[in-house]
Amino acid sequence: MRFPWLLLCLGVWALCGSAKPTERKERVVREAPLSTREHDDAQSFDYDHDAFLGADEAKSFDQLTPEESKERLGKIVGKIDEDGDGFVTVEELKAWIKFAQKRWIYEDVERQWKGHDLNEDGLVSWEEYKNATYGYIL
């Protein structure tokens, strides 16, 4: 009679001793990548251009002459320098990059919404979504 209880206790003890607590994970991703491009300062500044200017603005900067590029960057720096002291702090630069990324996200959402809202009523029905995503196959 004692042997089954001893075996049961030993099994429970072994099970508890080998159990691993679950990892605590955040529900929200705090740091999303600023660009999908590879980041290598020695080779290319494409990553920094995407993060700093936003993807669409970076494409237009690629087409400018160096003089036009410097002029436009000068105008952007004036917007980044929130306190107007003539210098851009790390905090101001981070705020600008977040602003540029959010602007791109909102513009992309708007573009996607227009592509799915086929009857332009401001709502996306299941039929509109299905047709915009899969075509009229389904």
PDB file of C-alpha atoms in Angstrom:
ATOM      1  CA  MET A   1       0.000   0.000   0.000  1.00  0.00           C
ATOM      2  CA  ARG A   2       2.861   2.359   0.765  1.00  0.00           C
ATOM      3  CA  PHE A   3       4.644   1.649  -2.504  1.00  0.00           C
ATOM      4  CA  PRO A   4       1.984   3.165  -4.849  1.00  0.00           C
ATOM      5  CA  TRP A   5       1.796   6.317  -2.702  1.00  0.00           C
ATOM      6  CA  LEU A   6       5.555   6.585  -2.634  1.00  0.00           C
ATOM      7  CA  LEU A   7       5.676   6.096  -6.402  1.00  0.00           C
ATOM      8  CA  LEU A   8       2.937   8.708  -6.909  1.00  0.00           C
ATOM      9  CA  CYS A   9       4.713  11.251  -4.674  1.00  0.00           C
ATOM     10  CA  LEU A  10       8.014  10.601  -6.426  1.00  0.00           C
ATOM     11  CA  GLY A  11       6.340  11.078  -9.837  1.00  0.00           C
ATOM     12  CA  VAL A  12       4.691  14.358  -8.793  1.00  0.00           C
ATOM     13  CA  TRP A  13       7.972  15.589  -7.314  1.00  0.00           C
ATOM     14  CA  ALA A  14       9.863  14.717 -10.529  1.00  0.00           C
ATOM     15  CA  LEU A  15       7.198  16.387 -12.659  1.00  0.00           C
ATOM     16  CA  CYS A  16       7.258  19.592 -10.591  1.00  0.00           C
ATOM     17  CA  GLY A  17      11.047  19.624 -10.560  1.00  0.00           C
ATOM     18  CA  SER A  18      11.277  19.381 -14.331  1.00  0.00           C
ATOM     19  CA  ALA A  19       8.541  21.917 -15.092  1.00  0.00           C
ATOM     20  CA  LYS A  20       9.678  25.155 -16.692  1.00  0.00           C
ATOM     21  CA  PRO A  21       7.795  28.387 -16.062  1.00  0.00           C
ATOM     22  CA  THR A  22       6.369  30.047 -19.150  1.00  0.00           C
ATOM     23  CA  GLU A  23       8.268  32.985 -20.536  1.00  0.00           C
ATOM     24  CA  ARG A  24       6.714  36.352 -19.971  1.00  0.00           C
ATOM     25  CA  LYS A  25       6.100  38.095 -23.262  1.00  0.00           C
ATOM     26  CA  GLU A  26       4.909  41.581 -24.030  1.00  0.00           C
ATOM     27  CA  ARG A  27       1.678  41.881 -25.958  1.00  0.00           C
ATOM     28  CA  VAL A  28       2.922  44.978 -27.731  1.00  0.00           C
ATOM     29  CA  VAL A  29       6.057  45.103 -29.851  1.00  0.00           C
ATOM     30  CA  ARG A  30       7.922  48.133 -28.587  1.00  0.00           C
ATOM     31  CA  GLU A  31      10.606  48.502 -31.212  1.00  0.00           C
ATOM     32  CA  ALA A  32       9.549  47.842 -34.780  1.00  0.00           C
ATOM     33  CA  PRO A  33      12.180  48.006 -37.502  1.00  0.00           C
ATOM     34  CA  LEU A  34      12.392  51.419 -39.129  1.00  0.00           C
ATOM     35  CA  SER A  35      13.140  50.026 -42.562  1.00  0.00           C
ATOM     36  CA  THR A  36      13.065  46.724 -44.404  1.00  0.00           C
ATOM     37  CA  ARG A  37      16.470  47.402 -45.955  1.00  0.00           C
ATOM     38  CA  GLU A  38      19.725  45.955 -44.659  1.00  0.00           C
ATOM     39  CA  HIS A  39      21.527  48.358 -42.312  1.00  0.00           C
ATOM     40  CA  ASP A  40      25.216  48.694 -43.180  1.00  0.00           C
ATOM     41  CA  ASP A  41      26.640  52.218 -42.946  1.00  0.00           C
ATOM     42  CA  ALA A  42      29.850  51.202 -44.701  1.00  0.00           C
ATOM     43  CA  GLN A  43      27.987  50.102 -47.836  1.00  0.00           C
ATOM     44  CA  SER A  44      24.835  52.161 -48.164  1.00  0.00           C
ATOM     45  CA  PHE A  45      22.707  54.801 -46.520  1.00  0.00           C
ATOM     46  CA  ASP A  46      19.410  53.432 -47.870  1.00  0.00           C
ATOM     47  CA  TYR A  47      18.326  52.187 -44.434  1.00  0.00           C
ATOM     48  CA  ASP A  48      18.924  55.600 -42.865  1.00  0.00           C
ATOM     49  CA  HIS A  49      17.130  57.384 -45.701  1.00  0.00           C
ATOM     50  CA  ASP A  50      14.083  55.154 -45.289  1.00  0.00           C
ATOM     51  CA  ALA A  51      14.023  55.597 -41.509  1.00  0.00           C
ATOM     52  CA  PHE A  52      14.653  59.343 -41.588  1.00  0.00           C
ATOM     53  CA  LEU A  53      12.553  60.389 -44.557  1.00  0.00           C
ATOM     54  CA  GLY A  54      10.033  57.601 -44.952  1.00  0.00           C
ATOM     55  CA  ALA A  55      10.032  55.184 -47.883  1.00  0.00           C
ATOM     56  CA  ASP A  56       8.242  57.416 -50.412  1.00  0.00           C
ATOM     57  CA  GLU A  57      10.212  60.545 -49.559  1.00  0.00           C
ATOM     58  CA  ALA A  58      13.484  58.586 -49.726  1.00  0.00           C
ATOM     59  CA  LYS A  59      12.637  57.499 -53.279  1.00  0.00           C
ATOM     60  CA  SER A  60      12.132  61.114 -54.345  1.00  0.00           C
ATOM     61  CA  PHE A  61      15.426  62.122 -52.677  1.00  0.00           C
ATOM     62  CA  ASP A  62      17.247  59.507 -54.749  1.00  0.00           C
ATOM     63  CA  GLN A  63      16.256  61.418 -57.902  1.00  0.00           C
ATOM     64  CA  LEU A  64      17.566  64.817 -56.706  1.00  0.00           C
ATOM     65  CA  THR A  65      20.909  66.415 -57.427  1.00  0.00           C
ATOM     66  CA  PRO A  66      23.220  66.780 -54.402  1.00  0.00           C
ATOM     67  CA  GLU A  67      22.443  70.519 -54.223  1.00  0.00           C
ATOM     68  CA  GLU A  68      18.676  69.960 -54.267  1.00  0.00           C
ATOM     69  CA  SER A  69      19.046  67.194 -51.716  1.00  0.00           C
ATOM     70  CA  LYS A  70      20.985  69.459 -49.325  1.00  0.00           C
ATOM     71  CA  GLU A  71      18.400  72.219 -49.743  1.00  0.00           C
ATOM     72  CA  ARG A  72      15.482  69.893 -48.966  1.00  0.00           C
ATOM     73  CA  LEU A  73      17.316  68.335 -46.016  1.00  0.00           C
ATOM     74  CA  GLY A  74      17.916  71.847 -44.662  1.00  0.00           C
ATOM     75  CA  LYS A  75      14.170  72.473 -44.740  1.00  0.00           C
ATOM     76  CA  ILE A  76      13.484  69.160 -43.002  1.00  0.00           C
ATOM     77  CA  VAL A  77      16.057  69.902 -40.290  1.00  0.00           C
ATOM     78  CA  GLY A  78      14.151  73.111 -39.560  1.00  0.00           C
ATOM     79  CA  LYS A  79      11.065  70.980 -38.908  1.00  0.00           C
ATOM     80  CA  ILE A  80      12.976  68.483 -36.766  1.00  0.00           C
ATOM     81  CA  ASP A  81      14.497  71.163 -34.508  1.00  0.00           C
ATOM     82  CA  GLU A  82      11.404  71.585 -32.334  1.00  0.00           C
ATOM     83  CA  ASP A  83      12.897  74.043 -29.850  1.00  0.00           C
ATOM     84  CA  GLY A  84      14.508  76.189 -32.580  1.00  0.00           C
ATOM     85  CA  ASP A  85      17.960  76.265 -30.986  1.00  0.00           C
ATOM     86  CA  GLY A  86      19.706  75.396 -34.264  1.00  0.00           C
ATOM     87  CA  PHE A  87      20.663  71.898 -33.130  1.00  0.00           C
ATOM     88  CA  VAL A  88      18.928  68.550 -33.484  1.00  0.00           C
ATOM     89  CA  THR A  89      19.004  66.480 -30.303  1.00  0.00           C
ATOM     90  CA  VAL A  90      18.695  62.704 -30.168  1.00  0.00           C
ATOM     91  CA  GLU A  91      15.183  63.078 -28.744  1.00  0.00           C
ATOM     92  CA  GLU A  92      14.142  65.420 -31.570  1.00  0.00           C
ATOM     93  CA  LEU A  93      15.574  63.018 -34.153  1.00  0.00           C
ATOM     94  CA  LYS A  94      13.779  60.035 -32.589  1.00  0.00           C
ATOM     95  CA  ALA A  95      10.519  61.997 -32.531  1.00  0.00           C
ATOM     96  CA  TRP A  96      10.953  62.911 -36.202  1.00  0.00           C
ATOM     97  CA  ILE A  97      11.673  59.313 -37.235  1.00  0.00           C
ATOM     98  CA  LYS A  98       8.582  58.118 -35.342  1.00  0.00           C
ATOM     99  CA  PHE A  99       6.543  60.872 -37.014  1.00  0.00           C
ATOM    100  CA  ALA A 100       7.822  59.893 -40.482  1.00  0.00           C
ATOM    101  CA  GLN A 101       7.071  56.223 -39.870  1.00  0.00           C
ATOM    102  CA  LYS A 102       3.565  56.916 -38.536  1.00  0.00           C
ATOM    103  CA  ARG A 103       2.854  59.185 -41.488  1.00  0.00           C
ATOM    104  CA  TRP A 104       3.901  56.422 -43.883  1.00  0.00           C
ATOM    105  CA  ILE A 105       1.741  53.879 -42.023  1.00  0.00           C
ATOM    106  CA  TYR A 106      -1.337  56.120 -42.126  1.00  0.00           C
ATOM    107  CA  GLU A 107      -0.815  56.884 -45.828  1.00  0.00           C
ATOM    108  CA  ASP A 108      -0.404  53.183 -46.572  1.00  0.00           C
ATOM    109  CA  VAL A 109      -3.558  52.312 -44.609  1.00  0.00           C
ATOM    110  CA  GLU A 110      -5.465  54.977 -46.545  1.00  0.00           C
ATOM    111  CA  ARG A 111      -4.177  53.593 -49.848  1.00  0.00           C
ATOM    112  CA  GLN A 112      -5.087  50.034 -48.836  1.00  0.00           C
ATOM    113  CA  TRP A 113      -8.533  51.143 -47.665  1.00  0.00           C
ATOM    114  CA  LYS A 114      -9.253  52.845 -50.983  1.00  0.00           C
ATOM    115  CA  GLY A 115      -8.198  49.672 -52.773  1.00  0.00           C
ATOM    116  CA  HIS A 116     -10.658  47.569 -50.759  1.00  0.00           C
ATOM    117  CA  ASP A 117     -13.591  50.019 -50.494  1.00  0.00           C
ATOM    118  CA  LEU A 118     -14.744  49.433 -54.059  1.00  0.00           C
ATOM    119  CA  ASN A 119     -18.093  51.244 -53.788  1.00  0.00           C
ATOM    120  CA  GLU A 120     -16.494  54.167 -51.879  1.00  0.00           C
ATOM    121  CA  ASP A 121     -19.035  54.175 -49.045  1.00  0.00           C
ATOM    122  CA  GLY A 122     -16.377  54.368 -46.321  1.00  0.00           C
ATOM    123  CA  LEU A 123     -17.001  50.759 -45.277  1.00  0.00           C
ATOM    124  CA  VAL A 124     -15.389  47.526 -46.428  1.00  0.00           C
ATOM    125  CA  SER A 125     -17.860  44.670 -46.673  1.00  0.00           C
ATOM    126  CA  TRP A 126     -16.810  41.037 -46.818  1.00  0.00           C
ATOM    127  CA  GLU A 127     -17.686  40.972 -50.543  1.00  0.00           C
ATOM    128  CA  GLU A 128     -15.509  44.030 -51.227  1.00  0.00           C
ATOM    129  CA  TYR A 129     -12.613  42.579 -49.240  1.00  0.00           C
ATOM    130  CA  LYS A 130     -12.940  39.182 -50.901  1.00  0.00           C
ATOM    131  CA  ASN A 131     -13.101  40.702 -54.390  1.00  0.00           C
ATOM    132  CA  ALA A 132     -10.217  43.117 -53.792  1.00  0.00           C
ATOM    133  CA  THR A 133      -8.045  40.413 -52.245  1.00  0.00           C
ATOM    134  CA  TYR A 134      -8.905  37.325 -54.258  1.00  0.00           C
ATOM    135  CA  GLY A 135     -10.617  38.775 -57.307  1.00  0.00           C
ATOM    136  CA  TYR A 136     -13.937  37.450 -58.476  1.00  0.00           C
ATOM    137  CA  ILE A 137     -12.726  33.838 -58.352  1.00  0.00           C
ATOM    138  CA  LEU A 138     -14.478  32.975 -55.071  1.00  0.00           C
TER     139      LEU A 138
END
